[in-house]
């Protein structure tokens, strides 16, 4: 029989408290809301980026999630614990009974086994490496299963236990294409219809298992309005009653609007500038050049002027995250020191370099932020030849292991969420660890450092929360000193707004990065 690990069991027991079930009134009425960005897919087996959670997170659920206070709570998992057998960890999970999919099928362990089999397949999932530590999936009974690991995997725990509830029987019956057109999950909202680049229509799921935390409005239409002025006009005229991504220049105006409630929250995303350090002729292979770039940019001024104060400066790890170190300070803005470091590195007259900028508004004013940072670099002697990229081209330029050119051969504005409440393990495995083809390491990395690689690999193995925090702090200090895996800049803040007299809304942090409508309704 497996042997229970006392330390890990204590961790699991601290997370056992979940939502309290209670009776609720039937959902009624309709609401229309507006998003600034649209996901690429709605299938949790095929998702590729954080923006996909905006739709996916309304319909699909995981075993664990953070609540509105960022405390991790059990969700579809009624309980779970980490045990050990012959020195290998096992996550032992009991799922809730009585949970139904939108088509009426009961949720069972077989559905999670199906999800696991798909997510570990690199032909299907872009995140197959997140399942690489799991040797096998064991079904004990319909509501009890075990994940057997070949080695420790702390990122599996921090990633909400990595599995989504997807209905095996329905998916196999309709196929991948049919599921994409009519997705079925266990979430508070069920799919009605979608018009790409226009809207998603949802209906509150009457048989939703969580009777306390659920929507009280019956019909929800999510409009896609990427243009800021058009989205604001739709809100002001009453065409929509809730909006995300209030334009930064208008946040104060929205806060003063009568009858309007706003909330500004850290989005969960982590932005940084990355440098090519793995090409032999790249000037950024010299740490002095990377440090020069760090001193060249006045990030605080950019947050104040370009972001209108709607950004949180961070150094390697956001506040409250695993490995957060309040004593780790950002590089001070010092253009004179930047030029001196360039001179020491053999570039007394500076040099030219491609600088790739994301132009799609994945985060508020991200294009303008990139332009400002590249202007600062140019002023210090790192003369940017700026190239703007739409989202798809930007993702493809960063992704390692593609066939053929182009290659990221200079500086690029990047982002990688460390999640909410925050754990950098998966992000660092992707953009700090060097690229290892076929292994998942460094999938978006331009770094090459054996010491960093070893520490990141050890972090993945570390499941003990205290040891994980200590190691993450050590990596953060090393990463910061070497300016490896990118120069950390800021975490965006988003402002949500709604009509207070009409809309009852409680923001949940994930999935959807505060855009999840777990609890929304019409006021009486």
Short mmCIF file of C-alpha atoms in Angstrom, two decimals:
data_model
loop_
_atom_site.label_atom_id
_atom_site.label_comp_id
_atom_site.label_asym_id
_atom_site.label_seq_id
_atom_site.Cartn_x
_atom_site.Cartn_y
_atom_site.Cartn_z
CA UNK A 1 0.00 0.00 0.00
CA UNK A 2 1.21 3.55 -0.67
CA UNK A 3 2.75 5.34 2.28
CA UNK A 4 1.29 8.75 3.18
CA UNK A 5 3.75 11.64 3.27
CA UNK A 6 2.99 13.59 6.47
CA UNK A 7 4.27 16.90 5.13
CA UNK A 8 2.38 16.68 1.86
CA UNK A 9 -0.72 15.42 3.63
CA UNK A 10 -0.66 18.57 5.73
CA UNK A 11 -0.60 20.55 2.49
CA UNK A 12 -3.60 18.71 1.12
CA UNK A 13 -5.57 19.10 4.33
CA UNK A 14 -5.03 22.86 4.24
CA UNK A 15 -6.83 22.89 0.88
CA UNK A 16 -9.74 20.63 1.72
CA UNK A 17 -12.21 23.40 2.42
CA UNK A 18 -14.31 24.04 -0.65
CA UNK A 19 -17.52 25.77 -1.62
CA UNK A 20 -20.49 25.35 0.70
CA UNK A 21 -23.52 23.96 -1.07
CA UNK A 22 -26.80 25.78 -0.56
CA UNK A 23 -30.08 26.26 -2.40
CA UNK A 24 -30.41 29.21 -4.80
CA UNK A 25 -33.19 30.90 -6.73
CA UNK A 26 -33.61 30.06 -10.43
CA UNK A 27 -31.62 32.22 -12.82
CA UNK A 28 -33.61 34.91 -14.64
CA UNK A 29 -33.23 37.64 -17.25
CA UNK A 30 -30.42 38.53 -19.65
CA UNK A 31 -27.16 40.48 -19.66
CA UNK A 32 -24.79 41.58 -22.39
CA UNK A 33 -21.12 42.16 -21.62
CA UNK A 34 -18.09 43.10 -23.72
CA UNK A 35 -14.55 41.73 -23.97
CA UNK A 36 -11.70 43.52 -25.72
CA UNK A 37 -10.04 40.29 -26.87
CA UNK A 38 -11.26 36.99 -28.29
CA UNK A 39 -9.83 33.52 -27.60
CA UNK A 40 -8.50 31.31 -30.36
CA UNK A 41 -10.19 28.10 -29.13
CA UNK A 42 -12.80 26.95 -26.61
CA UNK A 43 -11.47 23.40 -26.19
CA UNK A 44 -9.36 22.89 -23.00
CA UNK A 45 -7.51 20.07 -24.75
CA UNK A 46 -6.32 22.47 -27.47
CA UNK A 47 -5.77 25.81 -25.75
CA UNK A 48 -2.53 27.68 -26.36
CA UNK A 49 -2.63 30.98 -24.45
CA UNK A 50 -4.10 32.70 -21.42
CA UNK A 51 -6.65 34.55 -23.53
CA UNK A 52 -8.33 31.22 -24.34
CA UNK A 53 -9.49 31.06 -20.73
CA UNK A 54 -11.84 34.02 -21.33
CA UNK A 55 -14.35 31.71 -23.06
CA UNK A 56 -13.10 28.31 -21.91
CA UNK A 57 -13.25 29.28 -18.25
CA UNK A 58 -16.98 30.02 -18.40
CA UNK A 59 -17.83 26.45 -19.44
CA UNK A 60 -15.05 24.21 -18.11
CA UNK A 61 -13.65 23.52 -14.64
CA UNK A 62 -10.62 22.03 -12.95
CA UNK A 63 -10.03 20.06 -9.78
CA UNK A 64 -8.70 23.04 -7.79
CA UNK A 65 -8.94 26.80 -8.23
CA UNK A 66 -8.22 30.07 -6.40
CA UNK A 67 -11.20 31.81 -4.81
CA UNK A 68 -11.78 35.61 -4.90
CA UNK A 69 -9.27 36.04 -2.04
CA UNK A 70 -6.63 34.05 -4.02
CA UNK A 71 -6.86 31.17 -1.55
CA UNK A 72 -6.60 27.78 -3.24
CA UNK A 73 -9.79 25.74 -2.71
CA UNK A 74 -10.98 22.34 -3.87
CA UNK A 75 -13.42 22.56 -6.73
CA UNK A 76 -14.29 19.42 -8.70
CA UNK A 77 -11.96 17.64 -6.29
CA UNK A 78 -13.76 16.92 -3.05
CA UNK A 79 -10.40 16.09 -1.47
CA UNK A 80 -6.86 15.25 -2.52
CA UNK A 81 -3.55 14.42 -0.95
CA UNK A 82 0.00 13.54 -1.88
CA UNK A 83 1.15 10.07 -0.83
CA UNK A 84 4.28 8.11 -1.57
CA UNK A 85 4.97 4.60 -2.82
CA UNK A 86 8.52 3.27 -3.12
CA UNK A 87 9.88 6.79 -3.09
CA UNK A 88 7.59 8.01 -5.88
CA UNK A 89 4.80 10.56 -5.30
CA UNK A 90 1.15 9.86 -5.99
CA UNK A 91 -1.65 12.43 -6.01
CA UNK A 92 -4.73 10.68 -4.65
CA UNK A 93 -7.95 12.48 -5.71
CA UNK A 94 -11.61 12.04 -4.77
CA UNK A 95 -13.96 13.97 -7.07
CA UNK A 96 -17.37 15.28 -6.12
CA UNK A 97 -20.40 13.08 -6.62
CA UNK A 98 -23.44 14.41 -8.41
CA UNK A 99 -21.56 16.70 -10.82
CA UNK A 100 -23.09 16.70 -14.30
CA UNK A 101 -21.92 17.80 -17.70
CA UNK A 102 -24.14 20.17 -19.66
CA UNK A 103 -25.51 17.26 -21.69
CA UNK A 104 -26.57 15.43 -18.52
CA UNK A 105 -23.72 12.88 -18.38
CA UNK A 106 -22.31 12.33 -14.87
CA UNK A 107 -18.70 13.35 -14.20
CA UNK A 108 -16.53 10.30 -13.44
CA UNK A 109 -12.88 9.41 -13.11
CA UNK A 110 -12.96 8.10 -16.70
CA UNK A 111 -13.50 11.66 -17.95
CA UNK A 112 -10.33 12.84 -16.24
CA UNK A 113 -8.45 9.82 -17.58
CA UNK A 114 -9.62 10.83 -21.07
CA UNK A 115 -8.45 14.41 -20.51
CA UNK A 116 -5.09 13.16 -19.27
CA UNK A 117 -4.61 10.93 -22.31
CA UNK A 118 -5.27 13.86 -24.64
CA UNK A 119 -3.25 16.48 -22.77
CA UNK A 120 -0.15 14.27 -22.72
CA UNK A 121 -0.26 13.81 -26.53
CA UNK A 122 2.00 16.39 -28.24
CA UNK A 123 0.00 15.99 -31.45
CA UNK A 124 -3.04 17.38 -29.63
CA UNK A 125 -1.80 19.60 -26.80
CA UNK A 126 0.81 22.34 -26.84
CA UNK A 127 1.27 21.67 -23.14
CA UNK A 128 1.94 17.94 -23.25
CA UNK A 129 5.17 18.45 -21.31
CA UNK A 130 3.12 19.43 -18.26
CA UNK A 131 2.00 15.79 -18.04
CA UNK A 132 5.47 14.33 -18.64
CA UNK A 133 6.12 13.50 -14.97
CA UNK A 134 3.01 11.32 -14.70
CA UNK A 135 3.74 7.62 -15.33
CA UNK A 136 0.20 6.39 -15.26
CA UNK A 137 -3.40 7.21 -14.42
CA UNK A 138 -5.13 4.76 -12.07
CA UNK A 139 -8.93 4.65 -11.74
CA UNK A 140 -9.91 3.36 -8.30
CA UNK A 141 -13.64 3.86 -8.83
CA UNK A 142 -15.99 6.31 -10.55
CA UNK A 143 -15.11 9.11 -8.11
CA UNK A 144 -11.59 8.20 -7.03
CA UNK A 145 -8.39 8.16 -9.08
CA UNK A 146 -4.65 8.40 -8.59
CA UNK A 147 -1.90 10.07 -10.60
CA UNK A 148 1.34 8.09 -10.31
CA UNK A 149 4.46 10.18 -10.85
CA UNK A 150 7.89 8.93 -11.87
CA UNK A 151 9.37 11.91 -10.01
CA UNK A 152 8.25 14.96 -8.05
CA UNK A 153 6.39 17.72 -9.89
CA UNK A 154 5.65 20.84 -7.85
CA UNK A 155 4.32 22.67 -10.91
CA UNK A 156 1.54 20.10 -11.20
CA UNK A 157 0.15 21.23 -7.85
CA UNK A 158 0.58 24.94 -8.53
CA UNK A 159 -1.16 24.46 -11.90
CA UNK A 160 -4.53 23.58 -10.30
CA UNK A 161 -3.69 19.85 -10.72
CA UNK A 162 -3.46 20.47 -14.49
CA UNK A 163 -6.60 18.55 -15.58
CA UNK A 164 -9.87 19.89 -17.01
CA UNK A 165 -13.19 18.05 -16.88
CA UNK A 166 -14.00 17.00 -20.47
CA UNK A 167 -16.82 14.52 -21.24
CA UNK A 168 -15.22 11.40 -22.73
CA UNK A 169 -18.36 9.88 -24.25
CA UNK A 170 -19.57 13.10 -25.85
CA UNK A 171 -16.14 14.07 -27.20
CA UNK A 172 -15.63 10.64 -28.78
CA UNK A 173 -19.13 10.72 -30.28
CA UNK A 174 -18.91 14.17 -31.94
CA UNK A 175 -15.15 14.26 -32.57
CA UNK A 176 -12.69 17.10 -32.23
CA UNK A 177 -14.41 19.29 -34.82
CA UNK A 178 -17.88 18.72 -33.39
CA UNK A 179 -16.66 19.47 -29.87
CA UNK A 180 -15.08 22.73 -31.03
CA UNK A 181 -18.42 23.82 -32.50
CA UNK A 182 -20.53 22.77 -29.49
CA UNK A 183 -18.36 22.39 -26.36
CA UNK A 184 -19.73 20.68 -23.24
CA UNK A 185 -18.30 21.11 -19.75
CA UNK A 186 -19.38 21.12 -16.10
CA UNK A 187 -19.12 24.90 -15.57
CA UNK A 188 -21.79 27.40 -14.54
CA UNK A 189 -22.45 28.34 -18.17
CA UNK A 190 -23.37 26.12 -21.09
CA UNK A 191 -22.77 26.87 -24.74
CA UNK A 192 -25.60 28.22 -26.93
CA UNK A 193 -23.93 29.71 -30.02
CA UNK A 194 -20.88 31.57 -31.27
CA UNK A 195 -20.16 33.98 -34.11
CA UNK A 196 -16.39 34.31 -34.46
CA UNK A 197 -15.13 37.89 -33.95
CA UNK A 198 -18.61 38.92 -32.85
CA UNK A 199 -20.18 37.15 -29.86
CA UNK A 200 -20.59 34.10 -27.64
CA UNK A 201 -24.03 33.26 -26.26
CA UNK A 202 -24.27 31.28 -23.01
CA UNK A 203 -27.04 30.02 -20.76
CA UNK A 204 -26.85 29.40 -17.03
CA UNK A 205 -26.67 25.65 -16.35
CA UNK A 206 -29.70 24.71 -14.23
CA UNK A 207 -28.09 21.50 -12.94
CA UNK A 208 -24.83 23.16 -11.96
CA UNK A 209 -23.42 21.44 -8.87
CA UNK A 210 -22.37 24.52 -6.88
CA UNK A 211 -25.61 25.99 -5.56
CA UNK A 212 -23.93 28.82 -3.64
CA UNK A 213 -21.42 30.19 -6.12
CA UNK A 214 -23.28 30.39 -9.40
CA UNK A 215 -24.79 32.98 -11.77
CA UNK A 216 -28.31 34.21 -11.13
CA UNK A 217 -28.88 35.64 -14.60
CA UNK A 218 -30.20 33.16 -17.18
CA UNK A 219 -28.80 34.39 -20.50
CA UNK A 220 -25.38 35.91 -21.10
CA UNK A 221 -24.06 37.38 -24.34
CA UNK A 222 -20.35 38.17 -24.55
CA UNK A 223 -19.66 40.68 -27.33
CA UNK A 224 -16.16 41.01 -28.79
CA UNK A 225 -15.33 44.72 -29.18
CA UNK A 226 -11.56 45.20 -29.52
CA UNK A 227 -11.71 48.92 -30.35
CA UNK A 228 -11.55 50.92 -27.13
CA UNK A 229 -13.79 53.80 -28.17
CA UNK A 230 -16.41 51.47 -29.63
CA UNK A 231 -16.45 49.38 -26.44
CA UNK A 232 -16.76 52.49 -24.27
CA UNK A 233 -19.57 53.82 -26.47
CA UNK A 234 -21.43 50.51 -26.16
CA UNK A 235 -21.24 50.81 -22.37
CA UNK A 236 -22.26 54.47 -22.25
CA UNK A 237 -25.27 53.92 -24.52
CA UNK A 238 -26.44 50.85 -22.58
CA UNK A 239 -25.76 48.34 -25.36
CA UNK A 240 -23.63 46.42 -22.82
CA UNK A 241 -23.80 46.47 -19.03
CA UNK A 242 -20.31 45.21 -18.17
CA UNK A 243 -16.93 45.77 -19.85
CA UNK A 244 -13.39 44.54 -19.33
CA UNK A 245 -10.21 46.44 -20.21
CA UNK A 246 -11.47 49.96 -19.55
CA UNK A 247 -9.06 52.12 -21.59
CA UNK A 248 -6.26 53.25 -19.29
CA UNK A 249 -6.73 56.91 -20.13
CA UNK A 250 -10.39 56.65 -19.08
CA UNK A 251 -10.12 54.73 -15.80
CA UNK A 252 -10.53 57.85 -13.66
CA UNK A 253 -13.49 58.98 -15.78
CA UNK A 254 -15.20 55.60 -15.30
CA UNK A 255 -14.61 55.73 -11.55
CA UNK A 256 -16.47 59.05 -11.41
CA UNK A 257 -19.45 57.93 -13.53
CA UNK A 258 -22.67 57.91 -11.47
CA UNK A 259 -24.19 54.46 -11.09
CA UNK A 260 -21.05 52.70 -12.32
CA UNK A 261 -18.90 50.39 -10.22
CA UNK A 262 -15.30 49.63 -11.11
CA UNK A 263 -12.59 47.33 -9.84
CA UNK A 264 -8.91 47.48 -10.81
CA UNK A 265 -6.97 44.24 -10.34
CA UNK A 266 -3.58 42.80 -11.26
CA UNK A 267 -4.25 40.65 -14.30
CA UNK A 268 -2.00 37.74 -13.37
CA UNK A 269 0.17 38.23 -16.44
CA UNK A 270 3.90 38.98 -16.16
CA UNK A 271 5.53 41.14 -18.83
CA UNK A 272 9.24 41.29 -19.65
CA UNK A 273 11.74 42.08 -22.39
CA UNK A 274 13.76 39.14 -23.61
CA UNK A 275 17.08 39.06 -25.41
CA UNK A 276 18.64 36.56 -27.77
CA UNK A 277 21.52 35.01 -25.81
CA UNK A 278 21.80 31.65 -27.55
CA UNK A 279 23.09 32.76 -30.96
CA UNK A 280 26.93 32.84 -30.99
CA UNK A 281 27.19 36.32 -32.53
CA UNK A 282 24.52 37.98 -30.38
CA UNK A 283 25.78 40.96 -28.34
CA UNK A 284 23.29 39.96 -25.65
CA UNK A 285 25.39 36.91 -24.78
CA UNK A 286 27.44 39.38 -22.69
CA UNK A 287 25.76 39.93 -19.33
CA UNK A 288 27.01 43.53 -19.32
CA UNK A 289 24.94 44.28 -22.39
CA UNK A 290 21.83 42.82 -20.74
CA UNK A 291 22.54 44.82 -17.59
CA UNK A 292 22.98 47.91 -19.74
CA UNK A 293 19.51 47.34 -21.17
CA UNK A 294 18.15 46.97 -17.63
CA UNK A 295 19.61 50.35 -16.61
CA UNK A 296 18.54 52.02 -19.87
CA UNK A 297 14.76 51.77 -19.38
CA UNK A 298 12.74 53.91 -16.96
CA UNK A 299 10.00 51.39 -16.27
CA UNK A 300 8.45 53.53 -13.51
CA UNK A 301 8.04 56.45 -15.91
CA UNK A 302 6.43 54.17 -18.49
CA UNK A 303 3.97 52.83 -15.92
CA UNK A 304 3.09 56.38 -14.91
CA UNK A 305 2.80 57.98 -18.34
CA UNK A 306 2.01 55.21 -20.83
CA UNK A 307 -0.07 53.03 -18.48
CA UNK A 308 -1.60 55.91 -16.49
CA UNK A 309 -0.42 54.19 -13.32
CA UNK A 310 -2.24 50.97 -14.18
CA UNK A 311 0.68 48.60 -13.75
CA UNK A 312 2.51 46.94 -10.87
CA UNK A 313 6.31 46.85 -11.02
CA UNK A 314 7.69 43.42 -10.18
CA UNK A 315 11.10 41.80 -9.97
CA UNK A 316 11.10 38.17 -11.17
CA UNK A 317 8.07 37.11 -9.07
CA UNK A 318 4.88 39.05 -8.34
CA UNK A 319 3.74 39.95 -4.84
CA UNK A 320 2.48 36.94 -2.92
CA UNK A 321 3.83 34.39 -5.36
CA UNK A 322 6.08 31.43 -4.63
CA UNK A 323 9.63 32.84 -4.49
CA UNK A 324 8.57 36.48 -3.99
CA UNK A 325 11.44 38.38 -2.36
CA UNK A 326 10.63 41.94 -1.20
CA UNK A 327 14.35 42.67 -0.84
CA UNK A 328 14.98 42.09 -4.54
CA UNK A 329 14.90 45.53 -6.17
CA UNK A 330 14.70 46.49 -9.87
CA UNK A 331 17.69 47.92 -11.71
CA UNK A 332 17.63 51.71 -11.26
CA UNK A 333 17.20 53.89 -14.33
CA UNK A 334 20.74 55.06 -15.10
CA UNK A 335 21.47 55.82 -18.80
CA UNK A 336 25.05 56.87 -17.98
CA UNK A 337 25.77 53.48 -16.40
CA UNK A 338 24.08 51.76 -19.33
CA UNK A 339 26.43 53.45 -21.80
CA UNK A 340 29.45 52.63 -19.61
CA UNK A 341 28.47 48.95 -19.49
CA UNK A 342 28.16 48.94 -23.28
CA UNK A 343 31.65 50.48 -23.55
CA UNK A 344 33.06 47.79 -21.22
CA UNK A 345 31.42 45.12 -23.37
CA UNK A 346 33.18 46.42 -26.47
CA UNK A 347 30.40 48.62 -27.88
CA UNK A 348 31.56 52.21 -27.25
CA UNK A 349 29.35 53.45 -30.08
CA UNK A 350 26.49 51.09 -29.30
CA UNK A 351 24.99 48.75 -31.90
CA UNK A 352 21.87 48.12 -33.96
CA UNK A 353 19.49 45.27 -33.24
CA UNK A 354 16.02 44.11 -34.31
CA UNK A 355 13.39 44.88 -31.65
CA UNK A 356 10.13 42.96 -32.04
CA UNK A 357 6.99 44.55 -30.66
CA UNK A 358 3.54 43.03 -30.09
CA UNK A 359 0.96 45.31 -31.70
CA UNK A 360 -2.19 43.33 -30.83
CA UNK A 361 -3.69 44.71 -27.57
CA UNK A 362 -3.18 41.48 -25.62
CA UNK A 363 -2.76 43.75 -22.58
CA UNK A 364 -3.77 47.44 -22.36
CA UNK A 365 -1.37 49.75 -24.27
CA UNK A 366 1.14 46.91 -24.75
CA UNK A 367 2.13 48.27 -28.18
CA UNK A 368 2.85 51.71 -26.76
CA UNK A 369 4.78 50.24 -23.83
CA UNK A 370 7.02 48.33 -26.23
CA UNK A 371 7.64 51.43 -28.30
CA UNK A 372 8.61 53.41 -25.20
CA UNK A 373 11.01 50.73 -24.00
CA UNK A 374 12.67 50.48 -27.40
CA UNK A 375 13.04 54.28 -27.48
CA UNK A 376 14.86 54.16 -24.14
CA UNK A 377 17.17 51.40 -25.44
CA UNK A 378 17.93 53.43 -28.56
CA UNK A 379 18.77 56.53 -26.50
CA UNK A 380 21.31 54.49 -24.50
CA UNK A 381 23.02 53.06 -27.60
CA UNK A 382 21.09 49.84 -28.23
CA UNK A 383 19.57 51.18 -31.43
CA UNK A 384 16.31 49.38 -32.13
CA UNK A 385 15.06 48.56 -35.60
CA UNK A 386 11.45 48.17 -34.46
CA UNK A 387 9.29 45.53 -36.14
CA UNK A 388 5.63 45.33 -35.18
CA UNK A 389 3.97 41.91 -35.06
CA UNK A 390 0.35 40.81 -34.80
CA UNK A 391 -0.42 38.18 -32.16
CA UNK A 392 -0.04 35.08 -34.35
CA UNK A 393 3.25 36.16 -35.91
CA UNK A 394 4.54 37.23 -32.49
CA UNK A 395 3.77 33.81 -30.95
CA UNK A 396 5.37 32.00 -33.88
CA UNK A 397 8.55 34.08 -33.71
CA UNK A 398 9.04 33.15 -30.05
CA UNK A 399 8.14 29.48 -30.32
CA UNK A 400 11.18 27.22 -30.43
CA UNK A 401 11.40 24.06 -32.49
CA UNK A 402 9.66 25.44 -35.56
CA UNK A 403 10.97 24.53 -39.00
CA UNK A 404 12.83 27.33 -40.73
CA UNK A 405 13.13 31.10 -40.32
CA UNK A 406 12.52 33.68 -39.09
CA UNK A 407 14.41 33.52 -35.80
CA UNK A 408 14.22 35.93 -32.89
CA UNK A 409 17.62 37.55 -33.27
CA UNK A 410 17.42 40.62 -31.04
CA UNK A 411 15.00 41.95 -28.43
CA UNK A 412 11.31 41.06 -28.05
CA UNK A 413 8.49 42.19 -25.79
CA UNK A 414 7.20 39.06 -24.08
CA UNK A 415 4.79 37.89 -21.39
CA UNK A 416 4.12 34.68 -19.47
CA UNK A 417 1.62 34.43 -16.67
CA UNK A 418 2.86 33.10 -13.35
CA UNK A 419 -0.80 32.56 -12.54
CA UNK A 420 -2.84 33.71 -9.56
CA UNK A 421 -1.82 33.73 -6.74
CA UNK A 422 1.50 32.99 -8.46
CA UNK A 423 4.14 30.33 -9.03
CA UNK A 424 6.94 30.91 -11.57
CA UNK A 425 7.82 27.23 -12.08
CA UNK A 426 6.03 26.60 -15.37
CA UNK A 427 6.91 30.04 -16.76
CA UNK A 428 10.62 29.67 -15.96
CA UNK A 429 10.66 26.17 -17.44
CA UNK A 430 9.41 27.79 -20.64
CA UNK A 431 11.47 30.98 -20.97
CA UNK A 432 14.45 30.66 -18.58
CA UNK A 433 15.51 27.03 -19.09
CA UNK A 434 17.43 26.50 -22.33
CA UNK A 435 15.56 24.95 -25.25
CA UNK A 436 15.59 21.13 -25.25
CA UNK A 437 13.80 19.72 -28.33
CA UNK A 438 11.05 17.26 -27.55
CA UNK A 439 11.28 17.65 -23.77
CA UNK A 440 9.18 20.77 -23.19
CA UNK A 441 12.03 22.74 -21.66
CA UNK A 442 12.59 26.21 -23.05
CA UNK A 443 9.68 26.21 -25.46
CA UNK A 444 9.91 30.01 -25.68
CA UNK A 445 13.47 30.47 -24.37
CA UNK A 446 16.46 32.35 -25.75
CA UNK A 447 18.68 31.66 -22.74
CA UNK A 448 21.51 29.18 -22.30
CA UNK A 449 22.82 28.77 -18.76
CA UNK A 450 23.64 25.39 -17.23
CA UNK A 451 23.29 26.60 -13.62
CA UNK A 452 19.88 28.11 -14.28
CA UNK A 453 18.79 24.93 -16.08
CA UNK A 454 19.77 22.77 -13.10
CA UNK A 455 17.90 24.97 -10.62
CA UNK A 456 14.76 25.15 -12.77
CA UNK A 457 14.76 21.35 -13.13
CA UNK A 458 15.14 20.99 -9.36
CA UNK A 459 12.26 23.44 -8.81
CA UNK A 460 9.98 21.27 -10.92
CA UNK A 461 10.86 18.25 -8.77
CA UNK A 462 10.20 20.12 -5.51
CA UNK A 463 6.71 19.58 -4.09
CA UNK A 464 7.38 20.70 -0.49
CA UNK A 465 5.99 24.29 -0.39
CA UNK A 466 8.65 25.73 1.94
CA UNK A 467 11.56 24.21 0.01
CA UNK A 468 9.93 25.28 -3.24
CA UNK A 469 9.70 28.88 -2.04
CA UNK A 470 13.34 28.89 -0.90
CA UNK A 471 14.60 27.50 -4.20
CA UNK A 472 12.45 29.90 -6.23
CA UNK A 473 13.97 32.81 -4.31
CA UNK A 474 17.45 31.53 -5.10
CA UNK A 475 16.60 31.26 -8.80
CA UNK A 476 15.04 34.73 -8.78
CA UNK A 477 18.23 36.28 -7.39
CA UNK A 478 20.42 34.45 -9.91
CA UNK A 479 18.08 35.27 -12.81
CA UNK A 480 17.96 38.93 -11.78
CA UNK A 481 21.72 39.30 -11.47
CA UNK A 482 22.34 37.69 -14.86
CA UNK A 483 19.26 39.26 -16.54
CA UNK A 484 18.41 35.79 -17.84
CA UNK A 485 15.10 34.72 -19.29
CA UNK A 486 14.15 38.35 -19.77
CA UNK A 487 14.18 41.70 -17.99
CA UNK A 488 11.08 41.75 -15.79
CA UNK A 489 9.08 44.97 -16.09
CA UNK A 490 5.48 45.09 -14.84
CA UNK A 491 2.26 43.21 -14.24
CA UNK A 492 -0.70 44.84 -16.01
CA UNK A 493 -3.75 46.00 -14.14
CA UNK A 494 -7.15 45.73 -15.75
CA UNK A 495 -10.22 47.71 -14.81
CA UNK A 496 -13.65 46.12 -15.05
CA UNK A 497 -16.78 48.28 -14.99
CA UNK A 498 -20.49 47.54 -14.66
CA UNK A 499 -23.81 49.25 -13.89
CA UNK A 500 -24.12 49.01 -10.14
CA UNK A 501 -27.89 49.46 -10.03
CA UNK A 502 -28.47 46.60 -12.46
CA UNK A 503 -25.58 44.14 -12.26
CA UNK A 504 -24.54 42.04 -9.27
CA UNK A 505 -20.99 40.83 -9.95
CA UNK A 506 -18.21 39.24 -7.89
CA UNK A 507 -14.80 38.94 -9.63
CA UNK A 508 -13.14 35.51 -9.53
CA UNK A 509 -9.45 35.44 -10.47
CA UNK A 510 -9.17 32.23 -12.46
CA UNK A 511 -9.87 30.90 -15.01
CA UNK A 512 -10.45 33.95 -17.16
CA UNK A 513 -8.15 36.28 -15.21
CA UNK A 514 -11.00 38.10 -13.42
CA UNK A 515 -13.30 37.77 -16.45
CA UNK A 516 -14.97 34.61 -15.21
CA UNK A 517 -18.71 34.98 -14.62
CA UNK A 518 -18.91 32.50 -11.75
CA UNK A 519 -21.14 34.93 -9.87
CA UNK A 520 -23.06 37.48 -11.91
CA UNK A 521 -26.72 38.38 -11.96
CA UNK A 522 -29.41 41.03 -12.11
CA UNK A 523 -30.14 42.96 -8.95
CA UNK A 524 -33.67 42.78 -7.61
#
